XYZ file of C-alpha atoms in Angstrom:
450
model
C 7.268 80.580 66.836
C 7.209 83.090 63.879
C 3.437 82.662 63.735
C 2.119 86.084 62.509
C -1.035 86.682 64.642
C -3.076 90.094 65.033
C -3.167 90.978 68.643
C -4.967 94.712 68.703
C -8.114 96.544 66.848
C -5.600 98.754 65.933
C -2.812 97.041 64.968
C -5.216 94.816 62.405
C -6.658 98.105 61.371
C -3.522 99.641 60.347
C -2.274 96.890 58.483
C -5.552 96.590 56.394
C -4.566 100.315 55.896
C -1.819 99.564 54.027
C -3.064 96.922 52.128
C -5.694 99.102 51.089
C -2.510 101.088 49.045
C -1.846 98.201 47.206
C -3.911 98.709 44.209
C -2.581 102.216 43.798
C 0.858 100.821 43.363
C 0.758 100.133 39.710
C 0.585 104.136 39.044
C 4.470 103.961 40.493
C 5.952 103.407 37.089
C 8.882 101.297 37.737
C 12.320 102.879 36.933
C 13.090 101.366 33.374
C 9.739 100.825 31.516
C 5.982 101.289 32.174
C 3.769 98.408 32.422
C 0.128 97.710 32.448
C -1.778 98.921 35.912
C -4.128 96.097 36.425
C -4.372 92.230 35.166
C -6.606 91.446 32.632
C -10.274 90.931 33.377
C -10.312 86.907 33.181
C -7.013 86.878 35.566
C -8.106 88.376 39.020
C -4.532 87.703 41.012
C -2.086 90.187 41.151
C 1.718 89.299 42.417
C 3.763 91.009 45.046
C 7.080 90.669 46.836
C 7.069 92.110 50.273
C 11.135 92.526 51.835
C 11.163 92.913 55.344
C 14.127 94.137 56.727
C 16.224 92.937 59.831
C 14.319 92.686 63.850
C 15.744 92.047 66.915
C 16.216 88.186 67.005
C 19.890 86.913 65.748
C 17.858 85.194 62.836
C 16.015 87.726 62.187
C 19.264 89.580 61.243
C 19.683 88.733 57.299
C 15.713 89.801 56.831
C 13.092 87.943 55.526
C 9.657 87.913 52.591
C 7.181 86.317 51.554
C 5.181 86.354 48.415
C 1.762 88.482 48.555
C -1.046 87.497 46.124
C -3.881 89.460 46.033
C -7.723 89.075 44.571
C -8.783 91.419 42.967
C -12.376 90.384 42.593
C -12.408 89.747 46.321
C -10.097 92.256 47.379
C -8.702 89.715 49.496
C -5.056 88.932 50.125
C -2.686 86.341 51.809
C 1.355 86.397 52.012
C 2.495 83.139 51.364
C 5.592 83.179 54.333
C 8.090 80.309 54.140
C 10.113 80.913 56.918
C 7.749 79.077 59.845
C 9.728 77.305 62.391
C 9.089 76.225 66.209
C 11.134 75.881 68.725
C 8.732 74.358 71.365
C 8.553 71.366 68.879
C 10.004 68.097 70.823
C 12.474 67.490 67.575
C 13.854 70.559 66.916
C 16.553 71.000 69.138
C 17.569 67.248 67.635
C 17.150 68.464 64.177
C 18.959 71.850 64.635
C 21.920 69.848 65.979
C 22.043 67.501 63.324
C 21.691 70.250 60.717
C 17.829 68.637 59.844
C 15.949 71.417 60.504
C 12.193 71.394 59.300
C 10.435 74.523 58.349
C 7.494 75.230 56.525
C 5.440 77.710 54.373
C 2.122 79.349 55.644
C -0.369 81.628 54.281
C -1.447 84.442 56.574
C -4.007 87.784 55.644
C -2.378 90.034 54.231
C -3.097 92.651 56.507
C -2.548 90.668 59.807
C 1.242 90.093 57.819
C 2.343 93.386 57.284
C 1.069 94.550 60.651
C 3.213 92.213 62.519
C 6.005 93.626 60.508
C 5.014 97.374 61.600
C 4.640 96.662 65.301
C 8.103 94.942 65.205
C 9.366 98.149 63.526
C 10.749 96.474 60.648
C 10.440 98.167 57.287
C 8.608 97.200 54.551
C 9.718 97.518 50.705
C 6.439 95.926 47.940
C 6.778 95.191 44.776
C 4.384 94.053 41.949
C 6.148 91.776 39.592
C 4.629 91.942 35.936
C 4.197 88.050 35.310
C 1.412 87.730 32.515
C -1.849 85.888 33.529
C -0.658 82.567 32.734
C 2.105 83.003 34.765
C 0.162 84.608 37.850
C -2.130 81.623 37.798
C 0.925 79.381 37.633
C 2.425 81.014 40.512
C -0.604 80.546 42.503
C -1.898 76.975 41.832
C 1.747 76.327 43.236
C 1.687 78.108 46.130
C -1.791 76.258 47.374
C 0.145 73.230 46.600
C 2.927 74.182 48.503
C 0.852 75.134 51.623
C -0.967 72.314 51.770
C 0.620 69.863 54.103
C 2.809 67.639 53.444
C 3.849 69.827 50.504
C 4.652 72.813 53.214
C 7.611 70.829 55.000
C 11.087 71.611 53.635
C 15.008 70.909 55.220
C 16.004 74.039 55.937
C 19.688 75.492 55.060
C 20.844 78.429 55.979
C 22.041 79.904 52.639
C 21.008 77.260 49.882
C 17.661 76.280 51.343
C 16.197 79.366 53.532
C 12.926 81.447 53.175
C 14.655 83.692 50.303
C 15.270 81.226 48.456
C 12.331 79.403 48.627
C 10.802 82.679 47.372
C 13.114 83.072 44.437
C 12.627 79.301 43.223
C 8.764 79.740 43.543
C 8.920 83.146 41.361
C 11.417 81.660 38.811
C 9.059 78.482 38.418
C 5.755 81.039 37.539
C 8.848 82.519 35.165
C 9.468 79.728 33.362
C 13.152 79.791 34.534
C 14.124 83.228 33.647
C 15.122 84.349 36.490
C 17.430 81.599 37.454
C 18.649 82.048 33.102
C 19.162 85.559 34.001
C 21.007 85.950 37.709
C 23.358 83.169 37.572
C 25.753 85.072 34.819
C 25.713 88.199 37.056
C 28.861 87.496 39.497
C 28.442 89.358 42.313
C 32.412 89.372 43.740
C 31.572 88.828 46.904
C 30.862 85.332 49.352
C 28.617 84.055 51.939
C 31.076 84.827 54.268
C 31.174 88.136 52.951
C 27.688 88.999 54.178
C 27.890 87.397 57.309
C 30.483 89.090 58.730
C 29.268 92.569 57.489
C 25.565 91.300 59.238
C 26.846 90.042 62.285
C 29.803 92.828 63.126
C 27.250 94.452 65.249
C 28.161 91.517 67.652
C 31.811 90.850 67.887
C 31.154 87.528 70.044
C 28.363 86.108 66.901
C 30.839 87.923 64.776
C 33.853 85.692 65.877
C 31.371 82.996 66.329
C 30.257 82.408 63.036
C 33.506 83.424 61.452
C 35.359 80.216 63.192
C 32.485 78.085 62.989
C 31.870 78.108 58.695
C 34.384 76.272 56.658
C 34.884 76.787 52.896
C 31.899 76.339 51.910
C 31.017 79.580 52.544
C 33.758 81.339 50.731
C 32.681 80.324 47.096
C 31.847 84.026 44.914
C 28.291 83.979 44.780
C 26.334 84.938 41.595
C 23.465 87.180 41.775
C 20.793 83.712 41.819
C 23.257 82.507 44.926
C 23.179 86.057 46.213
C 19.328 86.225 46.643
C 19.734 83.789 50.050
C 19.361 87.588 51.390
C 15.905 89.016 50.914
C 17.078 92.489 50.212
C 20.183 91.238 47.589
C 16.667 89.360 46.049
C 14.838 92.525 45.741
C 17.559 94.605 44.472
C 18.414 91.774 41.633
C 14.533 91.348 40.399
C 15.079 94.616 39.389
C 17.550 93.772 36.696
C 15.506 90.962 35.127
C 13.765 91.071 32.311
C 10.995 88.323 30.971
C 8.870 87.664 27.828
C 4.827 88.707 28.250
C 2.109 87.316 26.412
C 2.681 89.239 23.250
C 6.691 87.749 23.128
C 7.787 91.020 24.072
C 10.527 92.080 26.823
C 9.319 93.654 29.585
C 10.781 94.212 33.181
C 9.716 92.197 35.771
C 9.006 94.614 38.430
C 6.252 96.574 37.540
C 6.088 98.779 40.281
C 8.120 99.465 43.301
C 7.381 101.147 46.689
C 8.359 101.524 51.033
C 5.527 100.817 52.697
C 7.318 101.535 56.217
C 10.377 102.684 57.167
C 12.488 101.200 60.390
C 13.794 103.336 63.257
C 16.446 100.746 63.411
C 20.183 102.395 62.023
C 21.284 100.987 58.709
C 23.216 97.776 58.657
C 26.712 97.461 57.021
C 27.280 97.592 53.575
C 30.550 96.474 53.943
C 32.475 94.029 56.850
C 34.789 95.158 59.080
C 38.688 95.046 58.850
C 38.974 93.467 61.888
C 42.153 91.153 61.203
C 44.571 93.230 63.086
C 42.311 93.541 66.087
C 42.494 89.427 65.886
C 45.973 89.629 65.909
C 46.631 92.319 68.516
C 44.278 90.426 70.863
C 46.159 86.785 70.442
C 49.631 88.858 70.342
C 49.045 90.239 73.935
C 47.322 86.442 75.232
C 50.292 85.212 73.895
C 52.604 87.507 75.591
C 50.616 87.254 79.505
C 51.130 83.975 79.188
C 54.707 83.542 79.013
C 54.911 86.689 81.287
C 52.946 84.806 83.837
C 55.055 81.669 83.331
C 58.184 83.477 84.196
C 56.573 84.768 87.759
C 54.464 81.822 88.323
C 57.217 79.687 89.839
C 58.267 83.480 92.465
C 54.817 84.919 92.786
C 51.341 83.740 94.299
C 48.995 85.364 92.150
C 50.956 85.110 88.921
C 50.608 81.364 89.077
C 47.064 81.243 89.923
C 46.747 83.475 87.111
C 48.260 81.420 84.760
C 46.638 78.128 86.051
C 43.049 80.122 85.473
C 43.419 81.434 82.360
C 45.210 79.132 80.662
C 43.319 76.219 82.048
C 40.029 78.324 80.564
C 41.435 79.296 77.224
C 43.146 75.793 76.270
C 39.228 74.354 77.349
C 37.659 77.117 75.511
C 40.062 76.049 72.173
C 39.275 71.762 73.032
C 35.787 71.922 73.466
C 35.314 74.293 69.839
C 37.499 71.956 68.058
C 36.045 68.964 69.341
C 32.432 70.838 68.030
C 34.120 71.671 64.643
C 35.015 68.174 64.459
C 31.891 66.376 65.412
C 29.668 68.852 63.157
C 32.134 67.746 59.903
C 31.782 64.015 61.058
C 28.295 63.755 62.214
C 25.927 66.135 61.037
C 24.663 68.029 57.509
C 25.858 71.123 58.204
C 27.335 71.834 54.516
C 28.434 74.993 55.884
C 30.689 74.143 58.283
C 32.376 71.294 56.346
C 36.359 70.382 56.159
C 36.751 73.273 58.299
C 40.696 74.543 58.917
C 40.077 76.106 61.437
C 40.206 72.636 63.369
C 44.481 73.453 62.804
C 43.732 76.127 65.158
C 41.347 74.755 67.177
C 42.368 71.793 68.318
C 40.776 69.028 70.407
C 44.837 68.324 71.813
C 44.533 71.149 73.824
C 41.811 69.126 75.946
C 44.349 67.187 77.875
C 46.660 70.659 78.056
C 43.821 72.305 79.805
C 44.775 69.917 82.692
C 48.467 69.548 82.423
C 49.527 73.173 82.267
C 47.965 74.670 85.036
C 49.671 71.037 87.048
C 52.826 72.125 85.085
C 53.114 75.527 87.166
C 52.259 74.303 90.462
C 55.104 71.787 90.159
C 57.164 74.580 89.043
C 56.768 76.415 92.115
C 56.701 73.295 94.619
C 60.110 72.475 92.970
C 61.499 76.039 93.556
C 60.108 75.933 97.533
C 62.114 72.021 98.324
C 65.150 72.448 100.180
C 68.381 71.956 98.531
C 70.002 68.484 97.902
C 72.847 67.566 99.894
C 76.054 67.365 97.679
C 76.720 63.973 98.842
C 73.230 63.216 97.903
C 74.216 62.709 93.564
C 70.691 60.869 93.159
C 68.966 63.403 94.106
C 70.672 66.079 91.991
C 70.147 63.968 89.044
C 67.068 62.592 89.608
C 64.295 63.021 85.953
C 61.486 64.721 85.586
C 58.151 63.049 85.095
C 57.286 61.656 82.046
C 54.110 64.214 81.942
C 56.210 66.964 81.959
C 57.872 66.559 79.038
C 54.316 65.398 77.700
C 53.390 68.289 78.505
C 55.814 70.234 76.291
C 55.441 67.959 73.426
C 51.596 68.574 72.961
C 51.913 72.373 73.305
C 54.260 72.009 70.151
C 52.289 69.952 68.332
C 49.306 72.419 68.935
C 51.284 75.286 67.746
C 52.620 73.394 64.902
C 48.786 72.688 63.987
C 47.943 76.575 64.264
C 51.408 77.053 61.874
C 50.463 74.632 59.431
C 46.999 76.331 58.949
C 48.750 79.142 58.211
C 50.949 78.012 55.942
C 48.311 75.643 53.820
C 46.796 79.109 52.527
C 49.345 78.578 50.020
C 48.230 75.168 48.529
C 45.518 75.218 45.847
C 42.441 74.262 47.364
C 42.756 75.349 50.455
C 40.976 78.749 49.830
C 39.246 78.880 53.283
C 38.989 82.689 54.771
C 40.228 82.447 57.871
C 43.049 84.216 58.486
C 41.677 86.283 61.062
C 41.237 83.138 63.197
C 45.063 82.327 62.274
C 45.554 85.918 63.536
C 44.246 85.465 66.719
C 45.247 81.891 67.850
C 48.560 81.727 66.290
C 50.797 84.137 68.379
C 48.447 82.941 71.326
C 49.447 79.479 71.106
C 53.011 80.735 70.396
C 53.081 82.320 73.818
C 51.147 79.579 75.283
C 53.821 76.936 74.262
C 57.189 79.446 75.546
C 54.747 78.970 78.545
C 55.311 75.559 79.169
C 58.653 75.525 78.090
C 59.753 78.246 80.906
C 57.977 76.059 83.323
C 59.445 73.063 82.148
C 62.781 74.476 82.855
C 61.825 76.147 86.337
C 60.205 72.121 87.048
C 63.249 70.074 86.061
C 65.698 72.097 87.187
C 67.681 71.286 90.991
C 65.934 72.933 93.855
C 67.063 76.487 95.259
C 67.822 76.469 98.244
């Protein structure tokens, strides 16, 4: 449960430390214009964003902030976090399946925030936005609202509905939609899918994961206002916006700008990898083993046990991912993963192929071990194969005509779905898979050697 809770003297200690900096931010003139240090004497609240970059968890991966108000008459301060979730709750696994996730906003100290942030070595970028006092109290009669429960309960969504964005709306509300006015012309050239990839290449298994997993949706060009779904893409962007203070005059809105801790962590990407003809190599040589264990199986032991593993595994692997594709399209709100192609590649009719292949070479090699039939024995000679056999064949062409007909729908308008790095990899695999079956075929139809 990201519940942010002080556990040592110290640890509290040095967050108040750096909360004490705070007021001395305002001196950090902000890179295009000056603005005034402190709020006017009837408005005691002064606005921060705090960016936190990326921990150890998978979702902690894209970042995360939260809103930081502070009194000044008080000296008192609480982040206002929306990105609370629990996963001991009875519903959540439920909800996470169906793509109903609940989260919910929180205030915490101030302090006790940014010291949970320091002890999970995460860094720590601040800055004070220059709203005028109308608009600071504005911001924070609606945050009080928004804590309060029910008011603190939102559907989560991984890119149009997260904690950054939640942040954004709240700021853009106190900024009488300027900052919505303002972002949405910038275009930014590059897609959700875009920054997942480069977020997630440091784990080519969440990498591929993701990659098959998220249909078009995700590969829409964002604008800057679409962009900010990623904490640090919302801190860089605030810095371009301007908005009109009290007097009608255009100031920036970040007033001031400063690291309040730096991570040990390395740097993420700033780009995604060009992994496409790794994909390819990869399903080239699956493809290939398989028909090169197809031509042994029917001769040699171990190739046929071989083939009856692996390709019992991989056509399983490729059923049970369609079938989730499928069933997350049908049954759930996952926008993300919507009218997904890569079902053509896939696909749930490798489920009964999973059983019938491996079955396919152990009749090819109890075929080559009978003894001969007699000449006078014409019956025998003659006699067909099994109607699963040629089954058999007929699915694995059907499941590479699936993967070909992803490939080739890339050129039909509308169809604009990334994915050709999937269409790398299972393509020439289900190639090979299906000059698999027909070798077999052949070896399990053909007379007896004897």
């Amino acid at each position: 449960m990201r519940i942010f809770r002080c556990k040592t003297r110290f640890a509290f200690l040095l967050g108040l430390s750096l909360l004490s900096a705070l007021p001395g931010l305002a001196a950090v003139p902000a890179p295009t214009a000056a603005a005034p240090a402190t709020a006017p004497a009837n408005s005691p609240w002064r606005i921060f964003l705090l960016t936190f970059g990326p921990g150890d968890a998978v979702y902690e991966q894209f970042g995360h902030n939260a809103i930081l108000v502070e009194n000044e008459r008080t000296r008192s301060s609480e982040a206002f976090n929306y990105g609370l979730f629990d996963w001991s709750q009875d519903d959540f696994i439920p909800r996470f399946i169906q793509g109903r996730m609940l989260y919910w906003m929180e205030p915490s100290p101030g302090p006790q925030t940014l010291n949970q942030y320091v002890l999970s070595d995460r860094s720590i970028i601040i800055q004070e936005l220059n709203f005028s006092p109308i608009q600071r109290q504005r911001l924070v009669d609606f945050l009080n609202w928004n804590a309060a429960e029910p008011n603190n309960q939102y559907r989560y969504d991984y890119y149009a509905d997260n904690c950054s964005t939640r942040v954004r709306d709240a700021l853009d509300k106190a900024a009488d939609g300027q900052i919505r006015q303002q972002l949405q012309s910038i275009r930014t050239g590059v897609t959700y899918r875009w920054h997942t990839r480069r977020i997630c290449a440091y784990n080519p298994l969440l990498y591929t994961a993701l990659d098959a997993v998220l249909g078009p949706y995700v590969d829409r060009e964002l604008s800057a206002w679409d962009e900010s779904f990623l904490p640090h893409k919302l801190q860089e962007h605030l810095r371009k916006v301007t908005i009109d203070n009290s007097a009608g005059q255009r100031i920036p809105l970040v007033m001031s700008e400063r690291t309040l801790y730096t991570s040990s962590r390395p740097p993420q990407r700033t780009e995604p990898p060009n992994w496409l003809p790794i994909y390819l190599l990869i399903g080239s040589l699956m493809g290939t083993g398989f028909f090169w264990l197809a031509r042994r199986a029917p001769r040699h032991r171990w190739s046929r046990r071989g083939l009856m593993a692996v390709s019992g595994a991989w056509l399983l692997l490729i059923a049970l991912s369609g079938s989730l594709f499928l069933f997350i399209w049908l049954f759930t709100d996952h926008a993300s993963a919507y009218r997904n192609e890569n079902l053509l590649q896939f696909n749930p009719l490798a489920l009964p192929l999973a059983i019938l292949v491996p079955l396919l070479a152990r009749r090819a090699r109890s075929r080559s071990a009978e003894p001969a039939p007699a000449a006078s024995d014409p019956a025998r000679q003659s006699r067909p194969a099994p109607p699963w056999i040629n089954f058999t064949w007929i699915l694995s062409l059907l499941l590479l005509a699936g993967s070909l007909a992803g490939l080739l729908i890339q050129t039909i308008p509308g169809f604009n779905q990334v994915n050709g790095q999937m269409i790398a990899f299972l393509l020439p695999a289900h190639l090979g898979l299906a000059m698999a079956v027909w070798s077999l075929r052949a070896r399990a139809i053909e007379p007896p050697i004897g």
